[in-house]
Short mmCIF file of C-alpha atoms and ligand atoms in Angstrom, two decimals:
data_model
loop_
_atom_site.label_atom_id
_atom_site.label_comp_id
_atom_site.label_asym_id
_atom_site.label_seq_id
_atom_site.Cartn_x
_atom_site.Cartn_y
_atom_site.Cartn_z
CA MET A 11 -7.01 -21.12 -26.85
CA SER A 12 -7.40 -18.28 -29.23
CA LEU A 13 -7.68 -14.69 -28.31
CA SER A 14 -10.01 -13.74 -31.13
CA VAL A 15 -13.40 -12.38 -30.07
CA ILE A 16 -16.42 -14.77 -30.01
CA GLN A 17 -19.40 -12.90 -31.31
CA PRO A 18 -23.18 -13.56 -30.63
CA PRO A 19 -25.04 -15.84 -31.16
CA ALA A 20 -22.17 -18.26 -30.34
CA MET A 21 -22.89 -21.11 -27.75
CA LEU A 22 -21.29 -20.52 -24.44
CA GLY A 23 -20.81 -23.23 -21.71
CA MET A 24 -21.36 -22.93 -17.99
CA LEU A 25 -20.38 -25.54 -15.46
CA GLY A 26 -22.99 -25.45 -12.69
CA GLY A 27 -26.61 -24.60 -12.74
CA GLY A 28 -27.21 -22.78 -9.49
CA GLN A 29 -28.24 -19.16 -9.13
CA LEU A 30 -24.76 -17.88 -10.31
CA GLY A 31 -25.14 -19.93 -13.53
CA ARG A 32 -28.74 -18.74 -13.96
CA PHE A 33 -27.63 -15.05 -13.85
CA PHE A 34 -24.98 -15.79 -16.30
CA VAL A 35 -27.53 -17.40 -18.65
CA ILE A 36 -29.68 -14.22 -18.29
CA ALA A 37 -26.65 -11.94 -19.00
CA ALA A 38 -25.62 -14.05 -21.94
CA HIS A 39 -29.05 -14.05 -23.37
CA GLU A 40 -29.30 -10.34 -23.07
CA MET A 41 -26.08 -10.02 -24.99
CA GLY A 42 -27.24 -12.37 -27.75
CA TYR A 43 -25.35 -15.52 -26.87
CA ARG A 44 -26.69 -19.00 -26.27
CA VAL A 45 -25.77 -21.13 -23.26
CA THR A 46 -25.26 -24.89 -22.55
CA VAL A 47 -25.44 -25.64 -18.81
CA LEU A 48 -23.88 -28.71 -17.20
CA ASP A 49 -25.51 -29.66 -13.93
CA PRO A 50 -26.57 -33.11 -12.65
CA ASP A 51 -29.79 -31.76 -11.15
CA PRO A 52 -32.80 -31.82 -13.54
CA ASN A 53 -34.39 -28.84 -11.71
CA SER A 54 -31.29 -26.62 -11.49
CA PRO A 55 -32.16 -22.93 -11.69
CA ALA A 56 -29.84 -22.26 -14.72
CA GLY A 57 -30.64 -25.47 -16.52
CA LYS A 58 -34.32 -24.35 -16.68
CA LEU A 59 -33.36 -21.09 -18.62
CA ALA A 60 -30.53 -22.59 -20.69
CA ASP A 61 -30.72 -23.33 -24.28
CA VAL A 62 -29.28 -26.72 -23.67
CA HIS A 63 -29.16 -28.47 -20.24
CA LEU A 64 -26.78 -31.41 -20.02
CA CYS A 65 -28.01 -33.24 -17.02
CA ALA A 66 -24.87 -35.11 -16.08
CA ALA A 67 -22.00 -35.21 -13.60
CA TYR A 68 -19.09 -32.61 -13.76
CA ASP A 69 -16.65 -35.44 -14.78
CA ASP A 70 -18.98 -37.20 -17.27
CA ALA A 71 -16.70 -37.79 -20.27
CA ALA A 72 -19.56 -37.85 -22.84
CA ALA A 73 -21.13 -34.47 -21.49
CA LEU A 74 -17.68 -32.91 -21.46
CA ALA A 75 -17.04 -33.93 -24.97
CA THR A 76 -20.45 -32.40 -26.09
CA MET A 77 -19.49 -29.17 -24.33
CA ALA A 78 -16.08 -28.98 -25.87
CA GLY A 79 -17.50 -29.75 -29.27
CA THR A 80 -20.43 -27.25 -29.16
CA CYS A 81 -19.23 -24.49 -26.77
CA GLN A 82 -17.01 -21.74 -28.03
CA ALA A 83 -16.06 -20.64 -24.54
CA ILE A 84 -16.73 -22.03 -21.06
CA SER A 85 -16.70 -20.72 -17.52
CA THR A 86 -17.79 -22.08 -14.11
CA GLU A 87 -20.14 -20.90 -11.36
CA PHE A 88 -19.23 -23.94 -9.11
CA GLU A 89 -15.96 -23.65 -7.34
CA ASN A 90 -15.83 -27.29 -6.60
CA VAL A 91 -15.91 -28.39 -10.29
CA PRO A 92 -13.00 -30.84 -10.65
CA ALA A 93 -9.94 -28.87 -11.81
CA GLU A 94 -9.27 -31.77 -14.24
CA THR A 95 -12.67 -30.94 -15.92
CA LEU A 96 -11.46 -27.48 -16.67
CA ALA A 97 -8.13 -28.70 -17.84
CA THR A 98 -9.74 -31.27 -20.16
CA LEU A 99 -12.09 -28.69 -21.71
CA ALA A 100 -9.19 -26.24 -22.14
CA GLN A 101 -7.51 -28.64 -24.50
CA SER A 102 -10.12 -27.93 -27.11
CA THR A 103 -11.93 -24.76 -26.26
CA VAL A 104 -11.57 -21.45 -24.35
CA VAL A 105 -11.92 -21.84 -20.54
CA HIS A 106 -11.76 -19.18 -17.84
CA PRO A 107 -10.80 -19.13 -15.06
CA SER A 108 -7.87 -21.68 -15.56
CA ALA A 109 -7.80 -25.06 -13.75
CA GLU A 110 -4.75 -23.85 -11.84
CA ALA A 111 -6.49 -20.81 -10.46
CA VAL A 112 -9.58 -22.82 -9.55
CA ALA A 113 -7.45 -25.53 -7.87
CA ILE A 114 -5.91 -22.80 -5.52
CA ALA A 115 -9.31 -21.34 -4.62
CA GLN A 116 -10.95 -24.69 -3.86
CA HIS A 117 -8.32 -25.76 -1.31
CA ARG A 118 -7.93 -23.53 1.78
CA VAL A 119 -4.30 -24.56 2.46
CA LYS A 120 -3.22 -23.78 -1.08
CA GLU A 121 -5.18 -20.69 -1.03
CA LYS A 122 -3.68 -19.28 2.09
CA THR A 123 -0.28 -20.34 1.19
CA PHE A 124 -0.56 -18.54 -2.09
CA PHE A 125 -1.81 -15.30 -0.35
CA LYS A 126 1.41 -15.46 1.90
CA GLN A 127 3.69 -16.12 -0.96
CA ALA A 128 2.14 -13.24 -2.90
CA GLY A 129 2.89 -10.86 -0.03
CA LEU A 130 -0.79 -10.42 0.81
CA PRO A 131 -1.76 -9.86 4.47
CA VAL A 132 -3.35 -13.00 6.14
CA GLY A 133 -4.41 -13.90 9.56
CA PRO A 134 -2.24 -16.43 11.59
CA PHE A 135 -3.04 -20.12 10.48
CA VAL A 136 -1.52 -23.56 10.29
CA PRO A 137 -2.22 -26.37 7.81
CA VAL A 138 -3.46 -29.48 9.65
CA SER A 139 -3.12 -32.77 7.92
CA SER A 140 -2.59 -34.89 11.08
CA GLU A 141 -3.38 -34.74 14.71
CA ALA A 142 0.33 -33.93 15.42
CA ASP A 143 -0.22 -30.53 13.37
CA LEU A 144 -2.61 -29.22 15.91
CA PRO A 145 -0.78 -26.67 18.05
CA PRO A 146 -0.62 -26.84 21.77
CA ASP A 147 -2.78 -24.73 24.06
CA GLY A 148 -2.06 -21.03 24.09
CA GLU A 149 -0.55 -20.49 20.61
CA LEU A 150 -3.38 -19.95 18.10
CA TYR A 151 -6.57 -20.34 20.34
CA PRO A 152 -9.37 -19.44 20.26
CA ALA A 153 -9.37 -20.55 16.56
CA VAL A 154 -11.54 -21.74 13.79
CA LEU A 155 -10.88 -25.20 12.26
CA LYS A 156 -12.04 -25.36 8.52
CA VAL A 157 -11.87 -28.26 6.24
CA ALA A 158 -9.64 -27.38 3.28
CA ARG A 159 -12.10 -28.57 0.61
CA PHE A 160 -15.91 -28.24 -0.04
CA GLY A 161 -16.71 -25.98 2.79
CA TYR A 162 -19.07 -23.07 2.05
CA ASP A 163 -21.56 -20.79 3.97
CA GLY A 164 -19.90 -21.64 7.24
CA LYS A 165 -20.15 -25.43 6.71
CA GLY A 166 -17.17 -27.60 7.54
CA GLN A 167 -16.07 -25.12 10.33
CA ALA A 168 -15.85 -25.43 14.05
CA ARG A 169 -14.83 -22.77 16.60
CA VAL A 170 -12.40 -24.29 19.13
CA ALA A 171 -11.18 -22.84 22.40
CA ASN A 172 -8.14 -24.95 22.95
CA HIS A 173 -6.19 -28.11 21.79
CA ALA A 174 -8.70 -30.64 23.07
CA GLU A 175 -11.66 -29.03 21.25
CA ALA A 176 -9.51 -28.75 18.08
CA LEU A 177 -8.67 -32.53 18.31
CA ALA A 178 -12.30 -33.39 18.79
CA ALA A 179 -13.28 -31.23 15.83
CA PHE A 180 -10.51 -32.61 13.55
CA ARG A 181 -11.69 -36.17 14.38
CA GLY A 182 -15.25 -35.09 13.72
CA PHE A 183 -14.22 -33.94 10.21
CA LYS A 184 -12.82 -37.49 9.83
CA GLN A 185 -9.30 -36.15 9.80
CA GLU A 186 -9.62 -34.46 6.47
CA VAL A 187 -7.05 -31.83 5.69
CA CYS A 188 -7.91 -28.69 7.45
CA VAL A 189 -6.65 -25.19 8.32
CA LEU A 190 -6.62 -23.87 11.84
CA GLU A 191 -7.09 -20.12 11.92
CA LYS A 192 -6.76 -17.81 14.79
CA MET A 193 -10.15 -16.28 15.70
CA LEU A 194 -9.88 -12.72 14.81
CA PRO A 195 -11.75 -9.80 16.55
CA LEU A 196 -13.47 -8.59 13.33
CA ASP A 197 -14.57 -4.97 13.17
CA LEU A 198 -16.06 -5.37 9.65
CA GLU A 199 -16.07 -7.74 6.68
CA VAL A 200 -15.74 -6.35 3.20
CA SER A 201 -15.24 -7.80 -0.22
CA VAL A 202 -14.13 -6.80 -3.75
CA VAL A 203 -15.49 -8.45 -6.87
CA LEU A 204 -13.41 -7.84 -9.90
CA ALA A 205 -13.17 -8.80 -13.56
CA ARG A 206 -9.81 -9.39 -15.15
CA ASP A 207 -9.53 -10.08 -18.91
CA ALA A 208 -6.96 -12.09 -20.91
CA GLN A 209 -4.98 -9.06 -21.58
CA GLY A 210 -4.57 -8.16 -17.84
CA HIS A 211 -7.18 -5.34 -17.77
CA ILE A 212 -9.01 -5.11 -14.49
CA ALA A 213 -12.38 -3.58 -13.75
CA ALA A 214 -13.09 -3.76 -10.04
CA PHE A 215 -16.49 -3.16 -8.54
CA PRO A 216 -16.79 -0.97 -5.49
CA THR A 217 -15.94 -2.49 -2.07
CA ALA A 218 -18.95 -3.89 -0.37
CA GLU A 219 -19.52 -4.34 3.37
CA ASN A 220 -20.88 -7.65 4.37
CA SER A 221 -22.59 -9.01 7.40
CA HIS A 222 -23.22 -12.72 8.02
CA LEU A 223 -25.82 -14.67 9.94
CA ASN A 224 -24.98 -18.23 10.97
CA GLY A 225 -22.07 -18.22 8.63
CA ILE A 226 -24.15 -17.15 5.58
CA LEU A 227 -23.99 -13.73 3.90
CA ASP A 228 -27.06 -11.73 5.07
CA ILE A 229 -26.60 -8.19 3.94
CA SER A 230 -24.26 -6.29 1.59
CA ILE A 231 -24.06 -2.55 1.88
CA VAL A 232 -22.42 -0.62 -1.01
CA PRO A 233 -20.35 1.54 -0.74
CA ALA A 234 -18.98 -0.01 2.46
CA ARG A 235 -19.31 2.17 5.51
CA CYS A 236 -15.61 2.41 6.42
CA SER A 237 -12.80 4.74 5.75
CA GLU A 238 -11.80 5.63 2.12
CA VAL A 239 -8.29 4.26 2.93
CA ILE A 240 -9.60 0.83 3.77
CA LYS A 241 -11.92 0.77 0.81
CA ALA A 242 -9.08 1.77 -1.55
CA ASN A 243 -6.64 -0.56 0.05
CA ALA A 244 -9.13 -3.46 -0.47
CA GLN A 245 -9.27 -2.54 -4.17
CA GLU A 246 -5.56 -2.47 -4.46
CA LEU A 247 -5.11 -5.77 -2.72
CA ALA A 248 -7.74 -7.55 -4.71
CA LYS A 249 -6.16 -6.30 -7.95
CA LYS A 250 -2.68 -7.36 -6.84
CA LEU A 251 -4.12 -10.77 -5.84
CA ALA A 252 -5.69 -11.29 -9.28
CA THR A 253 -2.55 -10.23 -11.11
CA GLN A 254 -0.24 -12.42 -9.12
CA LEU A 255 -2.65 -15.35 -9.66
CA ASN A 256 -2.62 -14.59 -13.38
CA TYR A 257 -6.44 -14.79 -13.06
CA VAL A 258 -8.86 -14.43 -15.91
CA GLY A 259 -12.40 -14.23 -14.98
CA VAL A 260 -14.58 -12.78 -12.35
CA LEU A 261 -13.07 -13.08 -8.80
CA GLY A 262 -14.63 -12.44 -5.49
CA VAL A 263 -12.11 -11.44 -2.73
CA GLU A 264 -13.31 -11.47 0.95
CA PHE A 265 -11.47 -9.51 3.51
CA PHE A 266 -11.49 -9.15 7.28
CA VAL A 267 -11.11 -5.65 8.78
CA VAL A 268 -9.33 -5.76 12.18
CA GLY A 269 -8.73 -2.18 13.43
CA HIS A 270 -6.97 -0.42 10.52
CA GLN A 271 -5.69 -3.63 9.12
CA LEU A 272 -7.09 -5.54 6.15
CA LEU A 273 -6.52 -9.31 6.02
CA VAL A 274 -7.50 -11.49 3.04
CA ASN A 275 -9.97 -14.17 4.15
CA GLU A 276 -10.67 -16.15 1.02
CA ILE A 277 -11.34 -16.02 -2.70
CA ALA A 278 -14.08 -17.33 -4.98
CA PRO A 279 -13.11 -18.11 -8.69
CA ARG A 280 -16.45 -16.98 -9.89
CA PRO A 281 -19.07 -14.23 -9.48
CA HIS A 282 -19.81 -13.70 -5.71
CA ASN A 283 -22.95 -13.40 -3.63
CA SER A 284 -21.68 -10.05 -2.30
CA GLY A 285 -21.50 -8.81 -5.95
CA HIS A 286 -25.26 -9.33 -6.63
CA TYR A 287 -25.89 -5.69 -6.04
CA THR A 288 -24.05 -5.05 -9.36
CA ILE A 289 -27.14 -6.25 -11.17
CA ASP A 290 -29.17 -3.40 -10.15
CA ALA A 291 -26.64 -0.73 -9.15
CA CYS A 292 -23.81 -0.92 -11.61
CA VAL A 293 -23.47 -0.01 -15.37
CA THR A 294 -22.23 -3.61 -15.99
CA ASN A 295 -23.04 -6.50 -13.66
CA GLN A 296 -20.64 -9.17 -12.52
CA PHE A 297 -22.28 -11.78 -14.80
CA GLU A 298 -22.02 -9.67 -17.91
CA GLN A 299 -18.31 -9.20 -17.07
CA GLN A 300 -18.03 -12.99 -17.00
CA VAL A 301 -19.59 -13.22 -20.43
CA ARG A 302 -17.42 -10.40 -21.82
CA ILE A 303 -14.19 -11.96 -20.57
CA ILE A 304 -14.77 -15.46 -21.93
CA THR A 305 -15.92 -14.17 -25.22
CA GLY A 306 -12.98 -11.74 -25.48
CA GLN A 307 -15.14 -8.67 -25.54
CA ALA A 308 -14.04 -5.48 -23.82
CA LEU A 309 -14.83 -5.25 -20.11
CA GLY A 310 -17.86 -3.05 -19.15
CA SER A 311 -17.87 -0.14 -16.86
CA PRO A 312 -18.03 -1.19 -13.15
CA LYS A 313 -19.42 2.19 -12.24
CA LEU A 314 -21.94 2.32 -9.46
CA HIS A 315 -24.91 4.60 -10.26
CA SER A 316 -26.78 4.17 -6.94
CA HIS A 317 -26.31 3.36 -3.36
CA ALA A 318 -27.33 -0.29 -2.87
CA VAL A 319 -28.21 -2.71 -0.03
CA MET A 320 -28.57 -6.42 -0.95
CA VAL A 321 -30.28 -8.88 1.37
CA ASN A 322 -30.27 -12.62 0.86
CA ILE A 323 -33.53 -14.55 1.03
CA LEU A 324 -33.05 -18.07 2.48
CA GLY A 325 -35.37 -20.92 2.85
CA ASP A 326 -35.83 -19.87 6.50
CA SER A 327 -38.27 -17.20 5.26
CA TRP A 328 -40.70 -19.98 4.41
CA LEU A 329 -40.24 -21.93 7.60
CA TYR A 330 -39.91 -19.25 10.30
CA ARG A 331 -42.89 -20.55 12.24
CA GLY A 332 -41.99 -24.24 11.93
CA LYS A 333 -44.39 -24.63 9.09
CA LEU A 334 -44.17 -23.95 5.25
CA VAL A 335 -45.63 -20.45 4.64
CA GLU A 336 -45.08 -18.45 1.42
CA PRO A 337 -43.36 -15.18 2.35
CA ALA A 338 -45.55 -12.01 1.91
CA TRP A 339 -43.89 -11.05 -1.45
CA ASP A 340 -46.47 -8.26 -1.97
CA LYS A 341 -45.13 -6.36 1.04
CA ALA A 342 -41.54 -6.41 -0.57
CA PHE A 343 -42.76 -5.44 -4.02
CA ALA A 344 -44.65 -2.51 -2.42
CA HIS A 345 -41.22 -0.84 -2.06
CA GLY A 346 -40.66 0.83 -5.60
CA ASP A 347 -36.91 1.06 -5.12
CA LEU A 348 -36.65 -2.67 -4.32
CA LYS A 349 -35.49 -5.07 -7.11
CA MET A 350 -36.45 -8.74 -6.46
CA HIS A 351 -34.55 -11.81 -7.55
CA LEU A 352 -36.04 -15.19 -6.98
CA TYR A 353 -34.04 -18.18 -8.23
CA GLY A 354 -36.78 -20.68 -9.04
CA LYS A 355 -35.69 -23.26 -6.64
CA HIS A 356 -38.42 -25.77 -5.82
CA GLU A 357 -37.88 -26.63 -2.27
CA PRO A 358 -37.14 -24.10 0.46
CA ARG A 359 -34.71 -25.49 3.02
CA LYS A 360 -33.15 -23.87 6.05
CA GLY A 361 -30.04 -22.05 5.08
CA ARG A 362 -30.74 -22.57 1.24
CA LYS A 363 -30.28 -19.35 -0.86
CA MET A 364 -33.72 -18.98 -2.54
CA GLY A 365 -33.27 -15.46 -3.78
CA HIS A 366 -32.11 -11.97 -2.80
CA PHE A 367 -33.38 -8.40 -3.17
CA THR A 368 -31.51 -5.15 -3.75
CA VAL A 369 -32.74 -1.68 -2.71
CA ILE A 370 -31.24 1.09 -4.76
CA GLY A 371 -31.41 4.88 -4.36
CA GLU A 372 -29.52 8.16 -4.00
CA ASP A 373 -29.65 8.29 -0.12
CA ALA A 374 -27.58 5.79 1.65
CA GLN A 375 -29.58 5.85 4.89
CA ALA A 376 -32.99 5.72 3.16
CA VAL A 377 -31.83 2.76 1.13
CA LEU A 378 -30.59 0.88 4.27
CA ASN A 379 -33.88 1.74 6.13
CA THR A 380 -36.09 0.39 3.23
CA ALA A 381 -33.91 -2.74 3.02
CA LYS A 382 -34.34 -3.32 6.81
CA VAL A 383 -38.06 -2.93 6.70
CA ALA A 384 -38.43 -5.30 3.59
CA ARG A 385 -36.06 -7.80 5.42
CA SER A 386 -38.30 -7.93 8.57
CA GLU A 387 -41.44 -8.06 6.27
CA LEU A 388 -39.96 -11.30 4.84
CA HIS A 389 -39.11 -12.55 8.31
CA ILE A 390 -35.35 -12.70 7.44
CA GLY A 391 -33.18 -13.28 10.43
CA GLU A 392 -36.02 -14.19 12.87
P1 LIG B 402 -17.13 -19.77 3.89
O1 LIG B 402 -17.60 -18.39 3.42
O2 LIG B 402 -16.46 -20.65 2.77
O3 LIG B 402 -18.17 -20.48 4.69
P2 LIG B 402 -15.22 -18.29 5.54
O4 LIG B 402 -13.85 -18.55 5.80
O5 LIG B 402 -15.48 -17.03 4.73
O6 LIG B 402 -15.92 -19.55 4.88
O7 LIG B 402 -16.03 -18.11 6.86
C1 LIG B 402 -17.40 -17.67 7.02
C2 LIG B 402 -17.43 -16.65 8.03
O8 LIG B 402 -17.10 -16.94 9.41
C3 LIG B 402 -16.69 -15.38 7.74
O9 LIG B 402 -17.26 -14.52 6.76
C4 LIG B 402 -16.57 -14.74 9.14
O10 LIG B 402 -17.76 -14.08 9.45
C5 LIG B 402 -16.42 -15.97 10.09
N1 LIG B 402 -14.98 -16.28 10.17
C6 LIG B 402 -14.31 -17.23 9.44
N2 LIG B 402 -12.99 -17.22 9.83
C7 LIG B 402 -12.84 -16.40 10.86
C8 LIG B 402 -11.66 -15.98 11.68
N3 LIG B 402 -10.51 -16.52 11.51
N4 LIG B 402 -11.88 -15.19 12.67
C9 LIG B 402 -13.20 -14.66 12.92
N5 LIG B 402 -14.35 -14.93 12.17
C10 LIG B 402 -14.07 -15.77 11.09
MG1 LIG B 403 -16.57 -16.77 3.00
#
């Protein structure tokens, strides 16, 4: 509501208690703020560190009233938080990002339509809300059918070669609204995480190069190993996107690189997994920017001070031989340039993000080599 600066030790609110919320709590605490986390899971990673953990659903009226009454500014780490929740809270306290921006980011049809209207490059796609919307053979195939809502880490997606397969997949998704995207021959995937404040200032972090395994981010390499033109172009497109969306907060923008062309894939209205390297390799990290934006403090410097390679640690590292084995953490810690981050999740499950590590250093090749050694010591990708 107001643009005045909120000073520590004010209470801030975080919707969602996963690892992104946990890093927000850590950043806020470092900066002298207190945090109330809303998450229905009593063991949520952020809830355990928060000053107050409201253990309730994201649409629980009493919990939202408590947040609105006790938090001076609120943000989200959970992109599927009901947009109405943000709108309700915004009636009585400062909330960033806005319900409108989150509503676009959480719906693939709205998201891609917005990209097109904003003049941003996107791959060919069609919205699918009924079987009749599925194009005939030849037009868009091979393609990927994605549910419009609640998909993440490759979930709610099916690769389809033709109309018959698309039809079967659409029925498999219970005819929920989907987008059908042309399968693109990707040369690379890159992302830009940026922070945009209420006055429209933007601090963009360097372009990261991302590789995925089974639809989940595996490794981010920073700076990305592609031409300076592509890196700069990604920065410009991400800034244009944030400005056109009138976005206030931390935004993750994912791109496909096809030849010399950059295409916007999707956006996340929150800090992004591919921005975790900023914790160890930038002057200000993405979570600190989130705190700065909602409190009305000036943005911090996004400057990269080291080369960085971030590797995700999934529950698979505990389960790689079919039984539960604690990974050999000592081997990873033996690398002096490796920064370990474990999220305090109780139960390792296949595909569940349990932590990540970032290797930093002056020499890009040495950093990548160390990261690859540590990755295999933790049996990642096996
Ligand atoms: P989410 O990250 O929400 O699961 P994405 O749309 O980013 O969904 O898809 C996950 C990954 O699947 C992408 O990072 C990319 O590797 C691959 N992918 C998605 N869409 C396409 C496409 N149209 N062509 C080629 N690869 C794709
Ligand atoms: Mg993605």
